[in-house]
Short mmCIF file of C-alpha atoms and ligand atoms in Angstrom, two decimals:
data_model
loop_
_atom_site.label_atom_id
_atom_site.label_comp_id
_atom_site.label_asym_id
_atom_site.label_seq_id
_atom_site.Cartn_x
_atom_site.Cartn_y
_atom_site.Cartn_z
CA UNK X 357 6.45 -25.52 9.75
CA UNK X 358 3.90 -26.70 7.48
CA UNK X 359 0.24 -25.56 6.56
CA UNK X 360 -2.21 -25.59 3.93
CA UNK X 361 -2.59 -22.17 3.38
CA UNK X 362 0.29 -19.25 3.99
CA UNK X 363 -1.25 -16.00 4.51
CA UNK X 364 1.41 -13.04 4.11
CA UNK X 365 -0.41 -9.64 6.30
CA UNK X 366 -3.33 -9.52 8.48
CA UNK X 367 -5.08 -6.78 7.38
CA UNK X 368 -8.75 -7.26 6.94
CA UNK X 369 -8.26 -9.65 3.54
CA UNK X 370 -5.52 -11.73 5.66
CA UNK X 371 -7.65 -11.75 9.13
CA UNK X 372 -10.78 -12.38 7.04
CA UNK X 373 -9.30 -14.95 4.96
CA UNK X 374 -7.73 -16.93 7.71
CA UNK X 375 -10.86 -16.34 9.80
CA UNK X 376 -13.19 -17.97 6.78
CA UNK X 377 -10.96 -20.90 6.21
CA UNK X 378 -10.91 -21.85 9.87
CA UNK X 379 -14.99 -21.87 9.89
CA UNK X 380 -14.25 -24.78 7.21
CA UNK X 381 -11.90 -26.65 9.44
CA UNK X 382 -8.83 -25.46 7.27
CA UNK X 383 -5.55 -24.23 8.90
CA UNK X 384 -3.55 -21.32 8.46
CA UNK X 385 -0.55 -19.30 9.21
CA UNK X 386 -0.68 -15.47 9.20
CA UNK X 387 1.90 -13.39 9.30
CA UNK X 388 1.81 -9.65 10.24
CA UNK X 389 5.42 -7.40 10.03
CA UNK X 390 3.63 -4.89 12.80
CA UNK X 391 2.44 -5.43 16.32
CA UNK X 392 -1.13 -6.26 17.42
CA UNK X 393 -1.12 -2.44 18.88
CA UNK X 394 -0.23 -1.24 15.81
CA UNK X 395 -2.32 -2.72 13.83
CA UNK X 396 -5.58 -2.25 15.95
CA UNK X 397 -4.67 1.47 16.25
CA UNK X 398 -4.44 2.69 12.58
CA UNK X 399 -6.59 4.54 11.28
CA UNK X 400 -8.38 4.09 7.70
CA UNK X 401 -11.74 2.67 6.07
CA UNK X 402 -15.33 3.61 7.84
CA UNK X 403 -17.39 2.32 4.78
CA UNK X 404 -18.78 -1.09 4.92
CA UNK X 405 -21.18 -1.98 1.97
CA UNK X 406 -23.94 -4.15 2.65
CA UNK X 407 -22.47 -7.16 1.46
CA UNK X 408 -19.66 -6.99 3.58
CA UNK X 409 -21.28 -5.87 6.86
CA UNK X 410 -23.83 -9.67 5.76
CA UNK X 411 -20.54 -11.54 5.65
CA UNK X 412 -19.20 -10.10 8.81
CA UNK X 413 -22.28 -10.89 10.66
CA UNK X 414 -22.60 -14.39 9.06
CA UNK X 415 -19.02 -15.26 9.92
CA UNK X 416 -19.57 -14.54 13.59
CA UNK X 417 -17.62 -11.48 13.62
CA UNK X 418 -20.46 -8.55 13.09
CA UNK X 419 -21.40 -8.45 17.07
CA UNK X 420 -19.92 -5.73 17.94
CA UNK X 421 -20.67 -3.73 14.13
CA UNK X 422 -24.08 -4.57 14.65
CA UNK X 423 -24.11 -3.08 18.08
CA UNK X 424 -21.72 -0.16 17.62
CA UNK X 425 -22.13 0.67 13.81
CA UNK X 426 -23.94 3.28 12.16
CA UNK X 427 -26.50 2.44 9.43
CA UNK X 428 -26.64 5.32 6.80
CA UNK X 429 -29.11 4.75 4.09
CA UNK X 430 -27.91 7.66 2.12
CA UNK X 431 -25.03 10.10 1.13
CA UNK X 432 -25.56 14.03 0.31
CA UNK X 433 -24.01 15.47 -2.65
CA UNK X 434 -23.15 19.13 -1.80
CA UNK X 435 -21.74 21.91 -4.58
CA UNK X 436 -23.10 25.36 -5.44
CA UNK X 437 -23.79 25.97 -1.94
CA UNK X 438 -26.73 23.54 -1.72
CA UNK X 439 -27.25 20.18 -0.31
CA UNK X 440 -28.37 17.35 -2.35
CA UNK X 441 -29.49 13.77 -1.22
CA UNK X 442 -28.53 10.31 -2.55
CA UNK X 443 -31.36 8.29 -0.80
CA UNK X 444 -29.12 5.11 -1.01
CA UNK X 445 -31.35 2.66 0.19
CA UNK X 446 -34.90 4.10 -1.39
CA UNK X 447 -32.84 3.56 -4.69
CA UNK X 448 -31.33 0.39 -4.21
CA UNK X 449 -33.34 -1.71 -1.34
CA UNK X 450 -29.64 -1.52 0.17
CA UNK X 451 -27.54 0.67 2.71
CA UNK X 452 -24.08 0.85 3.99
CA UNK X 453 -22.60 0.43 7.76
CA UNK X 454 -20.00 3.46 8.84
CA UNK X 455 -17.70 1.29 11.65
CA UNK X 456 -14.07 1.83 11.64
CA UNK X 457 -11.20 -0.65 9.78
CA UNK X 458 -9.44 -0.99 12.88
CA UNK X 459 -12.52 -2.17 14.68
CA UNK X 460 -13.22 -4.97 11.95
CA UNK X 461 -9.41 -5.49 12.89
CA UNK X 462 -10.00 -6.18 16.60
CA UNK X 463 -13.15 -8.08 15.88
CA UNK X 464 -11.23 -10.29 13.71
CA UNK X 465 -7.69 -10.69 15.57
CA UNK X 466 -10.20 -11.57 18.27
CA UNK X 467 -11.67 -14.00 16.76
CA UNK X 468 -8.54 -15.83 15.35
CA UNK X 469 -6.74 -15.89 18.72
CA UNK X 470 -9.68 -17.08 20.83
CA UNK X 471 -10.00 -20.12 18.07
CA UNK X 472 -6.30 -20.48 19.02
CA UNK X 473 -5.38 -19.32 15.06
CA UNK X 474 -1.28 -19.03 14.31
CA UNK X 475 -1.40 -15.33 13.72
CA UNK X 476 2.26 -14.16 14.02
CA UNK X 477 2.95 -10.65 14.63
CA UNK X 478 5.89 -8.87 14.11
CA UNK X 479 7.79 -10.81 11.99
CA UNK X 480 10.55 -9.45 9.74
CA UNK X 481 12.17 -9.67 6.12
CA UNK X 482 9.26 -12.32 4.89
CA UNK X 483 9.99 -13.85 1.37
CA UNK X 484 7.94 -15.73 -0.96
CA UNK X 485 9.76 -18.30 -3.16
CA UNK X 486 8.86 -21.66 -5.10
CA UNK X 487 5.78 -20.79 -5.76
CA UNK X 488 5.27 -22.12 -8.90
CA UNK X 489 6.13 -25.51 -7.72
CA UNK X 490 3.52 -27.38 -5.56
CA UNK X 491 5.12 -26.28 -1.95
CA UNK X 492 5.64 -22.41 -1.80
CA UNK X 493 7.38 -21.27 0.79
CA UNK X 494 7.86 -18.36 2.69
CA UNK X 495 10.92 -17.29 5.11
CA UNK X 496 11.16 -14.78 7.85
CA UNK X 497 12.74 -13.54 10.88
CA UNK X 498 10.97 -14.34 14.25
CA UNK X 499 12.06 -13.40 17.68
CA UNK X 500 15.72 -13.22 16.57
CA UNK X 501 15.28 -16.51 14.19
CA UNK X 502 14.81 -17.72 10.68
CA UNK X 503 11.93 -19.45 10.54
CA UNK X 504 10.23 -21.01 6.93
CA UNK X 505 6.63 -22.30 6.10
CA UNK X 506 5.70 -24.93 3.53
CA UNK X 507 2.63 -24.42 2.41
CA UNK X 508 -0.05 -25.68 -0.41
CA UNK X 509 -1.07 -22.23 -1.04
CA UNK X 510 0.52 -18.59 -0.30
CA UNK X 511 -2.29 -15.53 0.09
CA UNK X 512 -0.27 -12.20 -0.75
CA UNK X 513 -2.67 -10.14 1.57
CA UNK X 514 0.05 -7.59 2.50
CA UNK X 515 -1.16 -4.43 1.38
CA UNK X 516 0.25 -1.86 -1.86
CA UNK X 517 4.06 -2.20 -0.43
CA UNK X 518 4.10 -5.52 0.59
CA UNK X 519 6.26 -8.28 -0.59
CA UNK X 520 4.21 -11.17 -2.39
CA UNK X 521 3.34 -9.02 -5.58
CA UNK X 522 6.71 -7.85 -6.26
CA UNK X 523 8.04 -11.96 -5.49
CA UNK X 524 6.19 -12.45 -8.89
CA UNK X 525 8.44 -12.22 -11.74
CA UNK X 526 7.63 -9.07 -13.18
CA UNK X 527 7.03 -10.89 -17.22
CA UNK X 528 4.06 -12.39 -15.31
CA UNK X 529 1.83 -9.38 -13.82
CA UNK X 530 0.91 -6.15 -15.78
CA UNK X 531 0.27 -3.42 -13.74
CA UNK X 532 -2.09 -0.31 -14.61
CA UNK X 533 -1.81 2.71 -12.89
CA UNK X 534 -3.22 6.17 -12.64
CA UNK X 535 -1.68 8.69 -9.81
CA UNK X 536 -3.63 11.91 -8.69
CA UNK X 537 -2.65 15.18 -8.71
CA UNK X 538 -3.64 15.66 -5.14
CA UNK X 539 -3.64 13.81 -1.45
CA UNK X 540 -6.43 14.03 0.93
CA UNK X 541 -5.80 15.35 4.20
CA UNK X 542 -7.59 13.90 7.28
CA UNK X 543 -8.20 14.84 10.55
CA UNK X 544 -9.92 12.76 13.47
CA UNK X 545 -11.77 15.66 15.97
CA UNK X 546 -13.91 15.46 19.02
CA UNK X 547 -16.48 16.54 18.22
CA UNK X 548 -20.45 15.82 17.66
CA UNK X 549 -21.97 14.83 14.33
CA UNK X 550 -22.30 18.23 11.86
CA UNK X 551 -24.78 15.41 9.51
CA UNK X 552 -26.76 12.31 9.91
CA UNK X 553 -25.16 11.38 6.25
CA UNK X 554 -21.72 11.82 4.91
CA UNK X 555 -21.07 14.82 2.88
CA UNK X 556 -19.20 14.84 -0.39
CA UNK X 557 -18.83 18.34 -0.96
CA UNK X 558 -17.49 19.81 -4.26
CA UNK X 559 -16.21 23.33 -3.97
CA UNK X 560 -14.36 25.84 -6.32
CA UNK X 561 -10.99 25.25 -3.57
CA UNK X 562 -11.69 21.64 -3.64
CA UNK X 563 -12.84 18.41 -2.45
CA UNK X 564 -14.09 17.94 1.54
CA UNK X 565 -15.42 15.26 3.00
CA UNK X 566 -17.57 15.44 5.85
CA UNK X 567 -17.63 11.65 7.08
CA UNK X 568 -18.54 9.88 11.13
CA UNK X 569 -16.62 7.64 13.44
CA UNK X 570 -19.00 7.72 16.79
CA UNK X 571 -21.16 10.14 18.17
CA UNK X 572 -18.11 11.81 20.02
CA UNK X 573 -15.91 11.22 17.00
CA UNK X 574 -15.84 12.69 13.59
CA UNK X 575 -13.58 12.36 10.72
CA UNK X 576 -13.01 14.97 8.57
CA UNK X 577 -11.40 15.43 4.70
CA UNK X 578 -10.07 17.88 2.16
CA UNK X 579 -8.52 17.88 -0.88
CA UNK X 580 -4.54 19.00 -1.02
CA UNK X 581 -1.08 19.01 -2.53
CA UNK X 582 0.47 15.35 -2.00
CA UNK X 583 3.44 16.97 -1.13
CA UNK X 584 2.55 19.54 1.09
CA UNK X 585 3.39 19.20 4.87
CA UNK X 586 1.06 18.81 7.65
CA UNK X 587 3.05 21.03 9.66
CA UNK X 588 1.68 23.91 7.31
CA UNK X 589 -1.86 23.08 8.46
CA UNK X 590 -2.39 24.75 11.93
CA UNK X 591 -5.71 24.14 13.19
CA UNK X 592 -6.90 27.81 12.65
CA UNK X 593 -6.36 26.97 8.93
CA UNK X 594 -7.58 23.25 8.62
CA UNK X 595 -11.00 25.12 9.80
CA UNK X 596 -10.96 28.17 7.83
CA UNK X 597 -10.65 25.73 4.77
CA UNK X 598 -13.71 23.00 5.63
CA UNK X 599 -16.02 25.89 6.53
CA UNK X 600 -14.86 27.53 3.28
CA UNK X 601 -15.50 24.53 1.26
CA UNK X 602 -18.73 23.48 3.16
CA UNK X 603 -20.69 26.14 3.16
CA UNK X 604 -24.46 26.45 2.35
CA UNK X 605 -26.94 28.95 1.84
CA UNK X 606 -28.99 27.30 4.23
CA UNK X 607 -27.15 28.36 7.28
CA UNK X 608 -26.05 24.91 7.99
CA UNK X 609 -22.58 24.80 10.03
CA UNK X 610 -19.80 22.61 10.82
CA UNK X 611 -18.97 21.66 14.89
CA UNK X 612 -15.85 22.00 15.50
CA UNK X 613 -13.79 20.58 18.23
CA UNK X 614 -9.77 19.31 19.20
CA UNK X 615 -7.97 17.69 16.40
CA UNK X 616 -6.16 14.72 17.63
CA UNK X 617 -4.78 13.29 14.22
CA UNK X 618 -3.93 13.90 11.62
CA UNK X 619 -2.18 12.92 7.89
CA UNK X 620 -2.21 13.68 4.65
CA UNK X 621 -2.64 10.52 2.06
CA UNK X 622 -2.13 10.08 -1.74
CA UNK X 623 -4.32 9.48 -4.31
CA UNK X 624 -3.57 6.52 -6.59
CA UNK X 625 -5.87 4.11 -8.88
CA UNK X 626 -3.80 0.84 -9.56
CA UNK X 627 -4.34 -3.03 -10.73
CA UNK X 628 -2.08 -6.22 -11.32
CA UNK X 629 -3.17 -8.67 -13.77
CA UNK X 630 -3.45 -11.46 -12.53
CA UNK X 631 -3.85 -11.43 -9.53
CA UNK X 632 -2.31 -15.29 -9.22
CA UNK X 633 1.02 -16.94 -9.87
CA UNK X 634 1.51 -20.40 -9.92
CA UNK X 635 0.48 -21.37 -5.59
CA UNK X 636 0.14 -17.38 -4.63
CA UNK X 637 -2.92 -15.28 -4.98
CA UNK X 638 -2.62 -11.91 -4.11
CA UNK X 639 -6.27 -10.48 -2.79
CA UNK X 640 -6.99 -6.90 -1.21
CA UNK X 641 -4.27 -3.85 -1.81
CA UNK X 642 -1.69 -6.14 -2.60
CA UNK X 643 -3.67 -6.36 -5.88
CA UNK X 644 -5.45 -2.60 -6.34
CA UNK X 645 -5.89 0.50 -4.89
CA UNK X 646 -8.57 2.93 -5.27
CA UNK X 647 -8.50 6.38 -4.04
CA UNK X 648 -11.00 6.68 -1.04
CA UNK X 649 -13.76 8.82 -2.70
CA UNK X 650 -15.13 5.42 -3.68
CA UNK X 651 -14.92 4.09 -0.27
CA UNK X 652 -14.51 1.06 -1.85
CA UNK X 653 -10.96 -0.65 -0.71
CA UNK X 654 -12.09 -2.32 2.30
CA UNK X 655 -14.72 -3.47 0.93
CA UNK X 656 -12.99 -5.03 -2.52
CA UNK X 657 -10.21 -6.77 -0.29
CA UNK X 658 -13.47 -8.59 1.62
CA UNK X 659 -15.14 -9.17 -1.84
CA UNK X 660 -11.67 -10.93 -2.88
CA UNK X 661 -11.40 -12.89 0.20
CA UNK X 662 -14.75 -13.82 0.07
CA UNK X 663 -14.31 -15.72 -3.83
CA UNK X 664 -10.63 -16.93 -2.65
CA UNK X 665 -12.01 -18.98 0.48
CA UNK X 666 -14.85 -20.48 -1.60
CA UNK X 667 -12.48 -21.45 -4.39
CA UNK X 668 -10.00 -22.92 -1.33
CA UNK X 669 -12.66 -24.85 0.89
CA UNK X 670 -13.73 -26.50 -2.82
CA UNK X 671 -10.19 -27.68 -3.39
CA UNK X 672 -9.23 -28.70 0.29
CA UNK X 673 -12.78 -30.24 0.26
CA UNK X 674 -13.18 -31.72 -3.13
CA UNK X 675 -10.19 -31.82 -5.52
CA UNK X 676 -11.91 -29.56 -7.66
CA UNK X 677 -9.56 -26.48 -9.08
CA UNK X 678 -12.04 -24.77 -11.18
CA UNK X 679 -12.51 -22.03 -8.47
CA UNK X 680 -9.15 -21.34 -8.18
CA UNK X 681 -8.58 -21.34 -11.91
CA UNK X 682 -11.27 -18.84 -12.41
CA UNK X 683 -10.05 -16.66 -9.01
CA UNK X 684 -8.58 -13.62 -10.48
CA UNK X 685 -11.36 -13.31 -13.82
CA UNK X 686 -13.79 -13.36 -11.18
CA UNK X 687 -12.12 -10.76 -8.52
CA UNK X 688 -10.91 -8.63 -11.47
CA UNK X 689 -14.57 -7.88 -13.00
CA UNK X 690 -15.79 -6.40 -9.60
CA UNK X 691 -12.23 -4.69 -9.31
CA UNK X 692 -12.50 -2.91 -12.40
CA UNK X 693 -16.26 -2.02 -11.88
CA UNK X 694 -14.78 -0.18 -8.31
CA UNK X 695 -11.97 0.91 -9.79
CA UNK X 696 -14.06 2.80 -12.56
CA UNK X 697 -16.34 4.06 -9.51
CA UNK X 698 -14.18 5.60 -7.63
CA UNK X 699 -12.13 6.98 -10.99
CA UNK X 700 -15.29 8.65 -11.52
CA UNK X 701 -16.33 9.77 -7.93
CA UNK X 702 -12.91 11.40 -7.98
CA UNK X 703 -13.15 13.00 -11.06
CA UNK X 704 -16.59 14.90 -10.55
CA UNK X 705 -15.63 16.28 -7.17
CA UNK X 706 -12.06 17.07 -7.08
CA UNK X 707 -10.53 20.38 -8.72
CA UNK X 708 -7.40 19.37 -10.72
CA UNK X 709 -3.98 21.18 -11.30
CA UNK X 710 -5.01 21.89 -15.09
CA UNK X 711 -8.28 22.68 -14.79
CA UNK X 712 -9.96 25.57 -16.93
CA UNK X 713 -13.08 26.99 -15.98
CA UNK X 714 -14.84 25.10 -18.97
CA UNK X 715 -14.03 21.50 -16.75
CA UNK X 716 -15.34 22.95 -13.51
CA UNK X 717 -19.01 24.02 -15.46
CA UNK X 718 -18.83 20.00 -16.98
CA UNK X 719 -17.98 18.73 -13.33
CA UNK X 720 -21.01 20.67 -11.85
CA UNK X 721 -23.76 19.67 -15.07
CA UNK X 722 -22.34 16.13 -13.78
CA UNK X 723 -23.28 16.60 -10.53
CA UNK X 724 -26.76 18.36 -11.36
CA UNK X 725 -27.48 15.47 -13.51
CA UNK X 726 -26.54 13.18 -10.67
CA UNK X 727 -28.80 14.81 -8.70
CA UNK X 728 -32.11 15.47 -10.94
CA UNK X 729 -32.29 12.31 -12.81
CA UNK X 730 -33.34 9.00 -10.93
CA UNK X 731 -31.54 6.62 -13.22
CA UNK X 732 -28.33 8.66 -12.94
CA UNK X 733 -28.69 8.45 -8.84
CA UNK X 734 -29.66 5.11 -8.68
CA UNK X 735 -26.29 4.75 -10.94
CA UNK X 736 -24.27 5.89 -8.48
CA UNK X 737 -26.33 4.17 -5.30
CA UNK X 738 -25.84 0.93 -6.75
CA UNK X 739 -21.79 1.24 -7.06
CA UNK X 740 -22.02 2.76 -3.86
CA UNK X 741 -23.91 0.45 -1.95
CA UNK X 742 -22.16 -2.52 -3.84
C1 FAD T 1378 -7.35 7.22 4.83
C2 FAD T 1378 -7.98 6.02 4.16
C3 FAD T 1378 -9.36 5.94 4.10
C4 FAD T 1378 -9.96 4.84 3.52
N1 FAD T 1378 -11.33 4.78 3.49
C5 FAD T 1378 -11.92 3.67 3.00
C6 FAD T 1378 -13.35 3.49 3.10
O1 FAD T 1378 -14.08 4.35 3.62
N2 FAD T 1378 -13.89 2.35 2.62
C7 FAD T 1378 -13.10 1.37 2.06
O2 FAD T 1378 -13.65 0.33 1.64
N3 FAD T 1378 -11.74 1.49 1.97
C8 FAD T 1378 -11.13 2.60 2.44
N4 FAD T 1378 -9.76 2.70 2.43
C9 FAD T 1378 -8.96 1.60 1.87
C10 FAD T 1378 -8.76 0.46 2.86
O3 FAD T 1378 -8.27 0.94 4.09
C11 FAD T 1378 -7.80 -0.59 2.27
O4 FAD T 1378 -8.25 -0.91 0.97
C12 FAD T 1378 -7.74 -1.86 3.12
O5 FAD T 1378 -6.95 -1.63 4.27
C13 FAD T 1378 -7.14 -3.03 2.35
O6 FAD T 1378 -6.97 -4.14 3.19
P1 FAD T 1378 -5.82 -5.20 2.96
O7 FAD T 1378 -6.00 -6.24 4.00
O8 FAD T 1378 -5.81 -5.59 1.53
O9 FAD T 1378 -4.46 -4.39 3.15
P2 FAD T 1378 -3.88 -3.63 4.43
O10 FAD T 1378 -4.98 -3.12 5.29
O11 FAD T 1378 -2.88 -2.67 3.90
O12 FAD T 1378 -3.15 -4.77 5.26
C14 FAD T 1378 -1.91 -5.32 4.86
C15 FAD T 1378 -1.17 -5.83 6.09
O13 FAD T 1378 0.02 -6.47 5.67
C16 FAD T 1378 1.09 -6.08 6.50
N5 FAD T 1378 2.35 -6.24 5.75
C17 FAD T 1378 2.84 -5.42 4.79
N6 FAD T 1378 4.01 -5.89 4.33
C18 FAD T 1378 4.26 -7.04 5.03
C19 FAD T 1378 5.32 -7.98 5.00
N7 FAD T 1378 6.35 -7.82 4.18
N8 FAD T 1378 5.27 -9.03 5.83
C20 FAD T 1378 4.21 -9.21 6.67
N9 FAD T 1378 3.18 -8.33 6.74
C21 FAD T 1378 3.19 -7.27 5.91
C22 FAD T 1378 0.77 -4.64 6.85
O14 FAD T 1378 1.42 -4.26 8.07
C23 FAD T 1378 -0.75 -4.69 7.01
O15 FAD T 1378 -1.16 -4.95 8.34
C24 FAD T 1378 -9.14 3.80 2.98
C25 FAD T 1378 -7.75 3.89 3.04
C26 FAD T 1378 -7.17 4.99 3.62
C27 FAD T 1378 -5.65 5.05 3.67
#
């Protein structure tokens, strides 16, 4: 099989990729190790920033956002038992969209399959070679066969533990990474909204997150141990600790309702430099993670995709190589700039292992600054936002 562009993953930089090229008449293969079910069923990102929900919509995939998605134009900052709010879009002009990752997934895998788009789903043991020559390639199993794509170009869109950043020889990426101390764990309740705005709450037990899926849907976070078990969170508990962490002197409270999932995720800052080897390009997780408190990863893997398809279209369409040549420069300045973010997010409103009560006083004159000073707000708004 041959095609211009290989695309290894359809997560939202894969979909989104494969979706962009095809608006500029250039084919694509995707391949996805998981089932359609699977993939439109798991659960992750909520946060679009404005300049993703604009290329959604422009694309001809922001329908259903625009119809089912929340506009928020600000965040509140609780600690010290008071409520604080980031007025997002007073600060910046801008605001953010709260509509679920695997809803972007369905609008996309809709969109690919109705244009009749080769979007493979579960295929196995994928690998990348030759692709420092001019045809990479890339093998895998199909329905019981071996099947193997020449293509111009490979996109390694396959997520932290996929296989197109570890096919580059390692004397050729340098990787940076910083692991937390602590996971977030999440739970999905029915329940009604407890907030018009998300709630990053900063508490002497911990982080908590008070975040929105749908007005019957809420989703729900708190700092953890990585390594603790979700079996040793009854529900009783998992309660106890968000009203614990949440509360106010103002008598606000928390709905509760049934918990219907559940997980507990790590923590992890990471980057691989470059993020291009000879005919691959890795874009989206395959390339960084940020830790959620950012709610930046969705939204980075777009912003990749988004300078990748340009740089593409101009070579299919012109000849011309300097986009591709400047690809990873120009993804890696916005990567570090989120990657700093959410470094810092995390660090102001998560308690860590070693901390001495000296810390927790500079994380809360942080957060009081944050919240009295306009330039320090609009600081924050403007990362936030995008
Ligand atoms: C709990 C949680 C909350 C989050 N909240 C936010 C948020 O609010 N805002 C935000 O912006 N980001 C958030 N993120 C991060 C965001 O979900 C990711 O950054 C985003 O999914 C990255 O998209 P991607 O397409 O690069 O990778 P992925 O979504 O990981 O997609 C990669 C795809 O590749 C497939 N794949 C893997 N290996 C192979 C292989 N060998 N062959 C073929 N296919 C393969 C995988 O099955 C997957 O479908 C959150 C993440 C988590 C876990």
């Amino acid at each position: 099989m041959k095609t211009p562009v290989a695309i290894v993953g359809a997560g939202p930089a894969g979909l989104l990729l494969s979706h962009l090229l095809h608006l500029e008449g250039i084919d694509s293969v995707v391949l996805e190790s998981r089932t359609r079910e699977e993939i439109e069923a798991t659960i992750r990102a909520g946060v679009l920033e404005q300049g993703t929900v604009d290329l959604l919509a422009q694309s001809g995939v922001g329908e259903r956002m625009k119809r089912e998605g929340f506009v928020h134009e600000g965040i509140v900052l609780r600690f010290a038992g008071a409520s604080h709010r980031i007025a997002l879009t007073e600060l910046t002009g801008r605001s953010i969209m709260v509509y679920a990752q695997h809803e972007v997934i369905k609008d996309l895998v809709k969109a690919r399959l109705d244009a009749n788009g080769k979007l493979f789903f579960g295929v196995k043991d994928a690998a990348l070679y030759d692709l420092d020559s001019p045809s990479p390639k890339v093998r895998f199993h199909r329905e019981e066969s071996v099947e193997e794509i020449e293509a111009q170009f490979v996109a390694g869109c396959d997520g932290f533990h996929g296989v197109s950043r570890p096919s580059i020889p390692s004397r050729h990426r340098q990787e940076f990474t910083r692991t937390y101390p602590f996971g977030w764990f999440g739970i999905l309740v029915e329940a009604p909204p407890s907030t018009a705005e998300l709630i990053y709450a900063h508490h002497e037990r911990g982080f908590a997150l008070v975040s929105t899926r749908s007005p019957q849907i809420q989703r729900l976070y708190f700092q953890c141990d990585p390594e603790d078990d979700v079996k040793s969170w009854p529900d009783a508990r998992i309660w106890e600790e968000l009203h614990t962490r949440l509360a106010t002197r103002d008598g606000w409270t928390l709905a509760e309702g049934r918990i219907f999932q559940r997980g507990i995720i790590a923590m992890r800052s990471f980057v691989v430099e470059p993020m291009r080897f000879g005919r691959v390009f890795l874009a989206g997780d395959a390339a960084h993670i940020v830790p959620p408190t950012g709610a930046k990863g969705l939204n980075l893997a777009v912003n990749d995709v988004r300078v990748l398809a340009r740089a593409l279209v101009d070579y299919f369409k012109t000849g011309a190589e300097e986009g591709l040549k400047a690809y990873s420069a120009t993804a890696l300045r916005r990567v570090w700039r989120a990657e700093h973010f959410s470094w810092w997010m995390t660090s102001m409103l998560h308690r860590f292992h070693d901390d001495t009560p000296f810390h927790h006083r500079l994380q809360l004159a942080e957060l009081d600054y944050v919240v009295s000073s306009r330039a320090k707000a609009i600081t924050l708004a403007e990362s936030y936002v995008g």
